[in-house]
Coordinates of C-alpha atoms and ligand atoms in Angstrom, one line a residue:
M47 CA 0.9 0.6 -29.3
S48 CA -1.1 -0.5 -32.4
Q49 CA -3.4 -3.5 -32.2
S50 CA -1.2 -5.4 -34.6
Q51 CA 1.9 -4.8 -32.4
Q52 CA -0.1 -6.0 -29.3
G53 CA -1.1 -9.0 -31.2
R54 CA 2.6 -9.8 -32.2
I55 CA 3.8 -9.4 -28.7
Q56 CA 1.0 -11.7 -27.3
T57 CA 1.9 -14.4 -29.8
V58 CA 5.5 -14.5 -28.5
V59 CA 4.7 -14.8 -24.9
P60 CA 4.9 -18.5 -24.1
T61 CA 1.9 -20.2 -22.5
V62 CA 2.0 -22.6 -19.5
K63 CA 0.6 -25.9 -20.4
L64 CA -1.6 -28.3 -18.5
L65 CA -0.3 -31.9 -17.8
I66 CA -3.0 -34.5 -18.4
G67 CA -2.4 -38.1 -18.9
G68 CA 1.4 -37.7 -19.4
E69 CA 0.9 -35.0 -22.2
F70 CA 1.6 -31.3 -21.9
V71 CA -1.4 -29.7 -23.5
E72 CA -2.6 -26.2 -24.3
S73 CA -5.6 -25.2 -22.3
Q74 CA -8.8 -24.4 -24.3
S75 CA -9.7 -21.8 -21.6
T76 CA -10.7 -18.3 -22.7
Q77 CA -9.4 -16.9 -19.3
W78 CA -5.7 -16.3 -19.0
R79 CA -3.4 -14.2 -16.8
D80 CA 0.1 -12.9 -17.3
I81 CA 3.0 -14.1 -15.1
V82 CA 5.0 -11.0 -14.5
N83 CA 8.6 -10.5 -13.3
P84 CA 8.2 -8.6 -10.0
A85 CA 11.5 -6.7 -10.5
T86 CA 10.8 -5.4 -14.0
Q87 CA 7.1 -6.0 -14.8
A88 CA 8.1 -7.9 -17.9
V89 CA 5.5 -10.6 -18.9
L90 CA 7.2 -13.9 -18.8
A91 CA 4.4 -16.2 -19.8
R92 CA 0.6 -16.6 -19.7
V93 CA -1.2 -19.0 -17.5
P94 CA -4.7 -20.4 -18.2
F95 CA -7.6 -20.8 -15.8
A96 CA -8.4 -24.4 -16.7
T97 CA -11.9 -25.4 -17.6
A98 CA -14.1 -27.8 -15.6
Q99 CA -13.7 -30.3 -18.6
E100 CA -9.9 -30.1 -18.3
L101 CA -10.1 -30.7 -14.5
N102 CA -12.3 -33.8 -15.2
A103 CA -9.9 -35.0 -17.8
A104 CA -6.9 -34.7 -15.4
V105 CA -8.8 -36.5 -12.6
A106 CA -9.9 -39.2 -15.0
A107 CA -6.3 -39.8 -16.2
A108 CA -5.2 -39.9 -12.5
A109 CA -8.0 -42.4 -11.7
Q110 CA -7.1 -44.6 -14.6
A111 CA -3.3 -44.5 -13.7
F112 CA -4.2 -45.4 -10.1
K113 CA -5.3 -48.9 -11.1
T114 CA -1.8 -50.0 -12.0
W115 CA 0.3 -47.4 -9.9
R116 CA -1.1 -48.6 -6.6
K117 CA 0.4 -52.0 -7.2
T118 CA 3.7 -50.9 -8.5
P119 CA 6.5 -52.4 -6.4
I120 CA 7.9 -50.2 -3.7
G121 CA 11.4 -50.5 -5.2
V122 CA 10.3 -49.2 -8.6
R123 CA 8.6 -46.2 -6.8
A124 CA 11.6 -45.5 -4.7
R125 CA 14.0 -45.6 -7.7
I126 CA 12.0 -42.9 -9.5
F127 CA 12.6 -40.5 -6.5
L128 CA 16.3 -41.5 -6.4
K129 CA 16.5 -40.4 -10.1
Y130 CA 14.4 -37.4 -9.5
Q131 CA 16.6 -36.1 -6.7
Q132 CA 19.6 -36.4 -9.0
L133 CA 17.8 -34.5 -11.7
I134 CA 16.8 -31.6 -9.4
R135 CA 20.5 -31.3 -8.2
E136 CA 21.7 -31.3 -11.8
H137 CA 19.2 -28.5 -12.7
M138 CA 19.5 -26.5 -9.5
K139 CA 20.8 -23.3 -11.2
E140 CA 18.2 -23.4 -13.9
L141 CA 15.4 -23.9 -11.4
A142 CA 16.6 -21.1 -9.2
A143 CA 16.8 -18.7 -12.2
I144 CA 13.3 -19.5 -13.3
L145 CA 12.1 -19.1 -9.7
T146 CA 13.8 -15.8 -9.2
A147 CA 12.5 -14.4 -12.5
E148 CA 8.8 -15.1 -11.7
Q149 CA 8.8 -14.8 -7.8
G150 CA 11.4 -12.2 -7.1
K151 CA 13.4 -13.7 -4.3
T152 CA 17.2 -13.8 -4.5
L153 CA 19.0 -16.5 -6.4
A154 CA 20.6 -17.9 -3.3
D155 CA 17.1 -18.0 -1.6
A156 CA 15.6 -19.5 -4.7
E157 CA 18.2 -22.4 -4.4
G158 CA 17.1 -22.7 -0.8
D159 CA 13.4 -23.0 -1.9
V160 CA 14.4 -25.8 -4.3
F161 CA 16.6 -27.4 -1.8
R162 CA 14.0 -27.6 1.0
G163 CA 11.8 -29.4 -1.5
L164 CA 14.6 -31.7 -2.7
E165 CA 15.0 -32.9 0.9
V166 CA 11.4 -34.2 0.7
V167 CA 12.2 -36.0 -2.6
E168 CA 15.1 -37.6 -0.9
H169 CA 12.8 -38.7 1.9
A170 CA 10.3 -40.1 -0.7
A171 CA 13.1 -42.3 -2.1
N172 CA 13.1 -44.0 1.4
I173 CA 9.5 -45.0 1.0
G174 CA 10.4 -48.7 1.5
S175 CA 11.0 -48.3 5.2
L176 CA 8.4 -45.4 5.6
Q177 CA 5.3 -47.3 4.4
M178 CA 5.8 -50.5 6.4
G179 CA 2.9 -51.8 8.5
E180 CA 3.1 -53.4 11.9
L181 CA 2.6 -57.2 12.8
A182 CA 1.8 -58.8 16.1
A183 CA 2.1 -62.5 16.2
N184 CA -0.2 -64.8 18.2
V185 CA -2.7 -62.2 19.2
A186 CA -4.8 -65.4 19.9
T187 CA -3.8 -68.9 19.4
G188 CA -2.6 -69.3 15.9
V189 CA -3.8 -65.8 15.0
D190 CA -1.6 -62.9 13.8
T191 CA -2.7 -59.3 13.1
F192 CA -0.9 -56.9 10.8
T193 CA -1.5 -53.5 9.1
L194 CA -1.3 -52.4 5.5
L195 CA -0.8 -48.7 4.7
Q196 CA -2.8 -48.6 1.4
P197 CA -2.9 -45.6 -1.0
L198 CA -6.2 -43.7 -1.2
G199 CA -6.5 -43.0 -4.9
V200 CA -6.4 -39.6 -6.6
C201 CA -5.1 -36.9 -4.3
A202 CA -4.8 -33.2 -5.1
G203 CA -2.6 -30.3 -4.0
I204 CA -3.1 -26.5 -4.0
T205 CA 0.0 -24.4 -3.5
P206 CA 0.8 -20.7 -2.7
F207 CA 3.0 -18.3 -4.6
N208 CA 5.8 -17.9 -1.9
F209 CA 7.5 -21.3 -2.3
P210 CA 6.8 -22.4 -5.9
A211 CA 9.3 -25.2 -5.7
M212 CA 9.4 -26.4 -2.0
I213 CA 5.6 -26.7 -1.4
P214 CA 4.7 -28.6 -4.6
L215 CA 7.6 -30.9 -3.6
W216 CA 6.1 -31.3 -0.1
M217 CA 3.1 -32.7 -1.8
F218 CA 3.3 -34.8 -5.0
P219 CA 6.4 -36.8 -4.2
M220 CA 5.1 -38.2 -0.9
A221 CA 1.5 -38.8 -2.4
I222 CA 2.9 -40.6 -5.4
A223 CA 5.6 -42.6 -3.5
T224 CA 2.8 -44.0 -1.3
G225 CA 1.0 -45.3 -4.3
N226 CA -1.5 -42.5 -5.0
T227 CA -1.9 -40.5 -8.2
F228 CA -2.0 -36.7 -8.1
V229 CA -3.6 -33.6 -9.5
L230 CA -1.5 -30.4 -8.7
K231 CA -2.9 -26.8 -8.9
P232 CA 0.1 -24.5 -8.5
S233 CA -0.1 -20.9 -7.7
E234 CA -1.3 -18.9 -10.8
Q235 CA 1.2 -16.2 -9.8
D236 CA 4.4 -18.2 -10.5
P237 CA 3.8 -21.7 -11.9
M238 CA 6.8 -21.8 -14.2
V239 CA 9.3 -23.3 -11.9
T240 CA 6.7 -25.8 -10.6
M241 CA 6.2 -26.9 -14.2
R242 CA 9.9 -27.3 -14.8
L243 CA 10.0 -29.6 -11.7
V244 CA 7.0 -31.5 -13.1
E245 CA 8.9 -32.0 -16.4
L246 CA 11.9 -33.4 -14.4
A247 CA 9.6 -35.7 -12.5
L248 CA 8.4 -37.2 -15.7
E249 CA 12.0 -37.5 -17.0
A250 CA 12.7 -39.4 -13.7
G251 CA 10.2 -42.0 -14.7
I252 CA 6.8 -41.0 -13.2
P253 CA 4.3 -42.8 -15.5
K254 CA 1.6 -41.2 -17.6
G255 CA -1.4 -40.1 -15.6
V256 CA 0.3 -40.5 -12.2
L257 CA 1.0 -36.8 -12.0
N258 CA -1.3 -34.2 -13.6
V259 CA -1.4 -30.4 -13.4
V260 CA -4.2 -27.9 -13.9
H261 CA -4.0 -24.2 -13.4
G262 CA -6.3 -21.5 -12.3
G263 CA -7.8 -19.8 -9.2
E264 CA -10.9 -20.0 -7.1
E265 CA -13.1 -21.9 -9.6
I266 CA -10.7 -24.8 -10.2
V267 CA -9.9 -25.0 -6.5
N268 CA -13.6 -25.3 -5.8
G269 CA -13.8 -27.9 -8.5
I270 CA -11.0 -29.9 -6.8
C271 CA -12.8 -29.7 -3.4
D272 CA -16.1 -31.0 -4.9
H273 CA -14.8 -33.6 -7.3
A274 CA -16.2 -37.0 -6.4
D275 CA -13.1 -38.9 -7.6
I276 CA -10.6 -37.0 -5.5
K277 CA -10.0 -38.6 -2.0
A278 CA -7.6 -36.1 -0.3
V279 CA -6.7 -32.5 -0.7
S280 CA -3.5 -30.8 0.6
F281 CA -3.6 -27.1 0.7
V282 CA -1.0 -24.4 1.6
G283 CA -1.9 -20.8 1.5
S284 CA -3.7 -18.1 3.4
T285 CA -6.0 -18.7 6.3
R286 CA -9.1 -17.2 4.5
V287 CA -8.7 -19.6 1.5
G288 CA -7.5 -22.6 3.6
T289 CA -10.4 -22.4 5.9
H290 CA -12.8 -22.4 2.9
V291 CA -10.9 -25.3 1.2
Y292 CA -11.0 -27.3 4.4
Q293 CA -14.7 -26.9 5.0
R294 CA -15.6 -27.5 1.3
A295 CA -13.3 -30.6 0.8
T296 CA -14.4 -32.2 4.1
L297 CA -18.0 -31.5 3.4
A298 CA -17.5 -33.4 0.2
G299 CA -16.2 -36.3 2.2
K300 CA -12.4 -35.9 1.6
R301 CA -9.5 -35.9 3.8
A302 CA -8.0 -32.4 3.9
Q303 CA -4.9 -30.8 5.4
C304 CA -4.5 -27.0 5.3
M305 CA -1.4 -25.1 6.2
M306 CA -2.3 -21.5 6.5
G307 CA -1.3 -17.9 7.7
A308 CA 0.9 -17.0 10.5
K309 CA 2.2 -14.3 12.9
N310 CA 5.5 -15.7 14.2
H311 CA 6.9 -14.2 17.4
A312 CA 10.6 -14.1 18.2
V313 CA 11.0 -13.7 21.9
V314 CA 14.3 -12.0 22.8
M315 CA 15.6 -12.4 26.3
P316 CA 18.1 -9.9 27.7
D317 CA 20.8 -12.6 28.2
A318 CA 20.7 -13.6 24.5
N319 CA 23.9 -13.3 22.4
K320 CA 23.1 -9.8 21.0
E321 CA 25.0 -9.9 17.7
Q322 CA 23.8 -13.3 16.7
T323 CA 20.2 -12.6 17.8
L324 CA 19.9 -9.4 15.8
N325 CA 21.5 -11.0 12.7
N326 CA 19.2 -14.0 12.9
L327 CA 16.1 -11.8 13.6
L328 CA 16.7 -9.5 10.7
G329 CA 17.4 -12.4 8.3
A330 CA 14.2 -14.2 9.4
A331 CA 12.1 -11.0 9.3
F332 CA 13.3 -9.6 5.9
G333 CA 14.5 -12.6 3.9
A334 CA 12.3 -13.3 0.9
A335 CA 10.9 -9.7 1.5
G336 CA 9.0 -11.1 4.4
Q337 CA 6.9 -13.4 2.3
R338 CA 7.5 -16.6 4.2
C339 CA 4.8 -18.3 6.3
M340 CA 7.6 -18.9 8.9
S341 CA 9.2 -15.4 8.8
A342 CA 9.9 -13.8 12.2
S343 CA 7.5 -11.0 11.6
T344 CA 7.0 -10.0 15.2
A345 CA 9.8 -9.5 17.8
V346 CA 9.0 -9.5 21.6
L347 CA 11.8 -7.7 23.4
V348 CA 11.9 -8.8 27.1
G349 CA 13.2 -6.5 29.9
T350 CA 16.4 -4.7 29.0
A351 CA 16.4 -6.2 25.5
Q352 CA 14.0 -3.4 24.7
N353 CA 17.1 -1.2 24.5
W354 CA 18.3 -3.0 21.4
I355 CA 15.9 -1.3 19.0
A356 CA 18.5 1.4 17.8
D357 CA 21.1 -1.4 17.0
L358 CA 18.3 -3.4 15.2
V359 CA 17.5 -0.4 13.1
A360 CA 21.1 0.3 12.3
K361 CA 21.7 -3.3 11.2
A362 CA 18.5 -3.3 9.0
Q363 CA 19.7 -0.2 7.2
T364 CA 22.7 -2.1 5.9
L365 CA 20.5 -4.6 4.0
K366 CA 20.6 -4.3 0.2
I367 CA 17.4 -3.9 -1.7
N368 CA 17.7 -4.9 -5.4
A369 CA 16.4 -7.4 -8.0
G370 CA 16.9 -11.1 -7.0
V371 CA 19.3 -11.6 -9.9
E372 CA 21.8 -9.0 -8.7
A373 CA 24.7 -10.2 -6.6
G374 CA 24.6 -9.1 -3.0
T375 CA 20.9 -8.5 -2.8
D376 CA 19.3 -9.2 0.6
I377 CA 15.7 -8.1 -0.2
G378 CA 14.1 -8.5 -3.5
P379 CA 10.7 -7.2 -4.7
L380 CA 7.2 -8.4 -3.5
I381 CA 5.3 -10.8 -5.8
S382 CA 3.0 -8.1 -7.3
C383 CA 2.1 -4.5 -7.4
A384 CA -1.1 -5.4 -5.4
A385 CA 1.0 -7.0 -2.7
R386 CA 3.2 -4.0 -2.5
D387 CA 0.2 -1.6 -2.3
R388 CA -1.4 -3.7 0.4
V389 CA 1.8 -3.7 2.6
N390 CA 2.2 0.1 2.0
G391 CA -1.4 0.5 3.1
L392 CA -0.7 -1.5 6.3
I393 CA 2.4 0.6 7.1
E394 CA 0.2 3.8 6.8
R395 CA -2.3 2.0 9.1
G396 CA 0.4 1.4 11.7
I397 CA 1.4 5.0 11.8
A398 CA -2.3 6.1 12.1
E399 CA -2.9 3.6 14.9
G400 CA 0.0 5.0 16.9
A401 CA 2.9 2.6 16.4
R402 CA 6.3 4.2 16.1
L403 CA 7.8 3.9 12.7
E404 CA 11.5 3.3 13.5
L405 CA 12.6 2.5 9.9
D406 CA 10.4 3.4 6.8
G407 CA 11.0 1.2 3.8
R408 CA 8.4 2.7 1.6
K409 CA 9.4 3.7 -2.0
P410 CA 13.0 2.7 -2.1
R411 CA 15.0 3.8 -5.1
V412 CA 16.4 0.8 -7.0
A413 CA 18.5 1.8 -9.9
G414 CA 17.7 0.0 -13.0
Y415 CA 14.6 -1.6 -11.5
E416 CA 12.4 1.5 -11.1
Q417 CA 9.2 -0.5 -11.9
G418 CA 9.9 -3.2 -9.4
N419 CA 7.5 -4.0 -6.4
F420 CA 10.1 -3.0 -3.7
I421 CA 9.7 -2.1 -0.1
G422 CA 12.7 -1.8 2.1
P423 CA 13.1 -3.1 5.6
T424 CA 10.5 -1.5 7.8
I425 CA 10.4 -1.6 11.6
F426 CA 7.7 -0.5 14.0
S427 CA 8.1 -0.4 17.8
G428 CA 5.4 0.3 20.5
V429 CA 3.2 -2.2 18.8
R430 CA 0.3 -3.7 20.8
P431 CA -2.4 -6.3 20.2
G432 CA -5.5 -4.6 18.6
M433 CA -3.3 -2.6 16.1
T434 CA -3.9 -3.8 12.6
I435 CA -0.2 -4.4 12.0
Y436 CA -0.2 -6.9 14.9
D437 CA -3.6 -8.5 14.3
Q438 CA -3.1 -9.1 10.5
E439 CA -0.4 -11.1 8.7
I440 CA 1.5 -8.4 6.8
F441 CA 3.5 -10.7 4.5
G442 CA 6.0 -8.1 3.6
P443 CA 9.4 -6.8 4.9
V444 CA 7.8 -5.2 8.1
L445 CA 9.0 -6.2 11.5
V446 CA 6.7 -5.3 14.4
V447 CA 8.3 -5.0 17.8
L448 CA 6.4 -5.5 21.1
A449 CA 7.7 -5.2 24.6
A450 CA 7.3 -7.6 27.6
D451 CA 8.5 -7.3 31.2
T452 CA 9.1 -11.0 31.7
L453 CA 9.3 -14.3 29.9
D454 CA 5.9 -15.2 31.4
D455 CA 4.4 -12.0 30.0
A456 CA 5.9 -12.8 26.6
V457 CA 4.6 -16.4 26.6
E458 CA 1.1 -15.1 27.6
L459 CA 1.2 -12.6 24.6
V460 CA 2.3 -15.3 22.1
N461 CA -0.3 -17.8 23.3
A462 CA -3.1 -15.2 23.1
N463 CA -2.4 -14.7 19.4
P464 CA -4.6 -17.0 17.4
N465 CA -1.8 -18.2 15.1
G466 CA 0.3 -21.1 15.9
N467 CA 2.7 -21.6 13.0
G468 CA 6.1 -20.9 14.4
T469 CA 8.0 -19.0 17.2
A470 CA 11.5 -18.8 18.6
I471 CA 13.2 -17.8 21.8
F472 CA 16.7 -16.2 21.9
T473 CA 18.4 -16.8 25.2
Q474 CA 21.6 -18.3 26.7
S475 CA 19.6 -19.8 29.6
G476 CA 18.6 -23.5 29.3
A477 CA 16.0 -23.0 32.0
A478 CA 14.3 -20.2 30.1
A479 CA 14.4 -22.1 26.8
R480 CA 13.0 -25.2 28.5
K481 CA 10.2 -23.2 30.1
F482 CA 9.4 -21.7 26.7
Q483 CA 9.3 -25.0 24.9
E484 CA 7.0 -26.4 27.5
D485 CA 4.5 -23.5 27.9
I486 CA 4.3 -22.0 24.4
D487 CA 1.3 -23.1 22.4
V488 CA 2.8 -23.0 18.9
G489 CA 3.5 -25.9 16.6
Q490 CA 7.1 -25.2 15.6
V491 CA 9.5 -23.8 18.2
G492 CA 13.0 -22.6 17.7
I493 CA 15.6 -22.2 20.4
N494 CA 18.1 -19.7 19.0
V495 CA 16.8 -20.9 15.6
P496 CA 14.7 -18.1 14.0
I497 CA 12.9 -20.2 11.3
P498 CA 12.3 -23.6 12.8
V499 CA 11.0 -25.5 9.8
P500 CA 11.7 -29.2 10.5
V501 CA 13.6 -31.3 8.0
P502 CA 11.4 -34.1 6.4
L503 CA 12.7 -36.7 9.0
F504 CA 9.9 -34.9 11.0
S505 CA 6.7 -33.3 9.9
F506 CA 5.7 -29.6 9.4
T507 CA 3.7 -29.1 12.7
G508 CA 2.0 -25.7 12.6
S509 CA -1.0 -25.5 15.0
R510 CA -4.1 -23.6 16.1
A511 CA -5.4 -21.1 13.5
S512 CA -2.4 -21.8 11.2
K513 CA -3.5 -25.3 10.5
L514 CA -6.6 -27.4 9.8
G515 CA -6.4 -31.2 9.7
D516 CA -4.5 -33.4 12.1
L517 CA -1.5 -34.5 9.9
G518 CA 1.3 -32.4 8.6
P519 CA 2.3 -32.2 4.9
Y520 CA 5.6 -34.2 5.0
G521 CA 7.5 -36.5 7.2
K522 CA 5.9 -39.5 9.0
Q523 CA 2.6 -37.8 9.4
V524 CA 2.1 -37.5 5.7
I525 CA 2.4 -41.2 5.2
L526 CA -0.7 -41.6 7.3
F527 CA -2.4 -38.7 5.5
Y528 CA -1.9 -40.3 2.1
T529 CA -2.8 -43.9 3.2
Q530 CA -5.6 -45.8 4.7
T531 CA -4.6 -48.1 7.5
K532 CA -6.1 -51.6 7.1
T533 CA -5.7 -54.3 9.8
V534 CA -5.6 -57.9 8.7
T535 CA -6.3 -60.5 11.3
Q536 CA -5.5 -64.0 10.0
R537 CA -5.5 -67.7 11.0
W538 CA -4.6 -70.7 9.0
F539 CA -6.2 -73.9 9.9
D540 CA -3.7 -76.8 10.0
D541 CA -5.5 -78.9 12.6
S542 CA -9.2 -79.6 12.3
T543 CA -9.6 -80.4 16.0
L544 CA -8.0 -77.1 17.3
H545 CA -10.8 -74.5 18.2
A546 CA -13.5 -77.2 17.4
G547 CA -17.0 -76.0 18.0
V548 CA -19.0 -72.8 17.4
N549 CA -17.6 -69.7 19.3
T550 CA -20.4 -67.2 19.9
T551 CA -18.3 -64.8 22.1
I552 CA -16.4 -61.8 20.8
S553 CA -13.1 -63.4 21.9
L554 CA -10.6 -64.9 19.5
R555 CA -9.3 -68.2 20.9
Ligands
NAD784 P1 -3.6 -17.7 -1.2 O1 -4.4 -18.3 -0.2 O2 -4.0 -16.5 -1.8 O3 -3.5 -18.8 -2.4 C1 -3.2 -20.1 -2.2 C2 -3.9 -21.0 -3.3 O4 -5.3 -20.8 -3.2 C3 -3.5 -20.6 -4.7 O5 -3.2 -21.7 -5.5 C4 -4.6 -19.8 -5.3 O6 -4.9 -20.0 -6.6 C5 -5.9 -20.4 -4.5 N1 -6.9 -19.4 -4.2 C6 -6.7 -18.0 -4.1 N2 -7.8 -17.5 -3.8 C7 -8.8 -18.5 -3.8 C8 -10.2 -18.6 -3.5 N3 -10.9 -17.4 -3.3 N4 -10.9 -19.7 -3.5 C9 -10.1 -20.8 -3.7 N5 -8.8 -20.9 -4.0 C10 -8.2 -19.7 -4.0 O7 -2.2 -17.7 -0.6 P2 -0.9 -17.0 -1.3 O8 -1.0 -15.5 -1.3 O9 -0.5 -17.6 -2.5 O10 0.2 -17.5 -0.2 C11 0.5 -16.7 0.9 C12 -0.1 -17.2 2.1 O11 0.2 -18.6 2.3 C13 0.3 -16.6 3.4 O12 -0.9 -16.4 4.3 C14 1.3 -17.5 4.1 O13 1.4 -17.5 5.4 C15 0.6 -18.9 3.6 N6 1.6 -19.9 3.7 C16 1.5 -20.9 4.7 C17 2.4 -21.9 4.7 C18 2.3 -22.9 5.8 O14 2.9 -23.9 5.8 N7 1.6 -22.6 6.9 C19 3.4 -22.0 3.8 C20 3.5 -21.0 2.8 C21 2.6 -20.0 2.7

């Protein structure tokens, strides 16, 4: 291709804008990267790595907007999110199409991604009852104490590639509904659906400067962690980056919450409903090409359930691998060529380390999408702790199967794994399920539910190495994360003789 052709092609590729102070602006950065359709390798747009000056401008706009936004009546804030949820519903198909084009997941799953975020927006519309304080009357004679949940100031969010709609919507709606202003840093791999959601948020009435967006990678994230005017950082992504973000942000005096990597075990008891269990397990292992932090990537077959592998493999072979836009697709491509190569490398490692490759999904032929980053469903049995495919998060369509003699052995295995994001038990026994829910040391537990992500009436509750920071990213916990609790203790003097005299004790009287 000639240089002039290259130049012409580059000029027609759209650029992803920054949002600063209510304006969508072109970055002045000299560093950009392509956003690529993972099924075709077509370049959809280019995203900038924003400069330090652009981050400063975004934070300054958010700090300025906070002065008025923090005192905006609750009803005004709530009505913006009522309108926003309506706009998201009206644009559901468009949002899903953008998401599938840049991320690869199927259209139905892309709608699910948007929907799980929409649920948080609906919850944000209920901010009036969520952000109420408490009051105790007469804590001493004529003295009342009450709490105010006050916004912190400028908050920031850093999001991963795998849920480019849901996870930004975990963050900015609740931060803004509680009276904060926000700087969002979406994944540089698929920021387009996030930006469409941001446009709709402005259309819903979020004022200038209350929501800002910068793009980039390591440098801009470090800039967010260090910035003196940012009060809290919410991060979702890998354990490696999340640990760094948590340490750097808290060292700089910020609140931080980091939801990170996982290895989610599905424990299958021999009394489980076999048909339902295998279907649930495969959906949770291979949906979104295994690129979910809550995917059931690890099966622990207990006792005679170990005989179910042949049926598991037979069912997995019926799953359809194709581009996410094609009807009937079960498994779309991985996000990038690098992700595909990494997963293929881990499969090779599994074979080399002695696990049994029951189903090999490498190099599937997908007619019409020969350039796509596809890997088909892959199943290993005979997996043990110490093997790389057990010790690492694979984040691809690979299910590793371990064996356990008893429920106690299975619980011991799960609890010995450092990760604590999610787990599930499949059983028809209430006693086994109850024992599991009591003894398992994992934040989110499913009982015959393979991906137990709580709805926003609750909070996301990953634990141990999957999470840093005490409070989860949505639900009731996030109200506390995004606010400072202030207690006010008050007395009004209406009688000059009551409490007469100087009180030098600590007691109220
Ligand atoms: P990632 O950690 O590579 O990227 C997350 C964010 O960090 C992105 O915005 C990225 O730009 C930024 N980043 C990347 N490298 C950085 C660096 N060196 N320094 C500072 N910032 C950096 O994660 P990903 O690949 O986008 O997402 C997949 C991971 O996210 C998986 O591990 C998955 O389990 C995890 N995840 C966890 C949850 C959860 O709730 N626990 C949810 C979704 C995804």
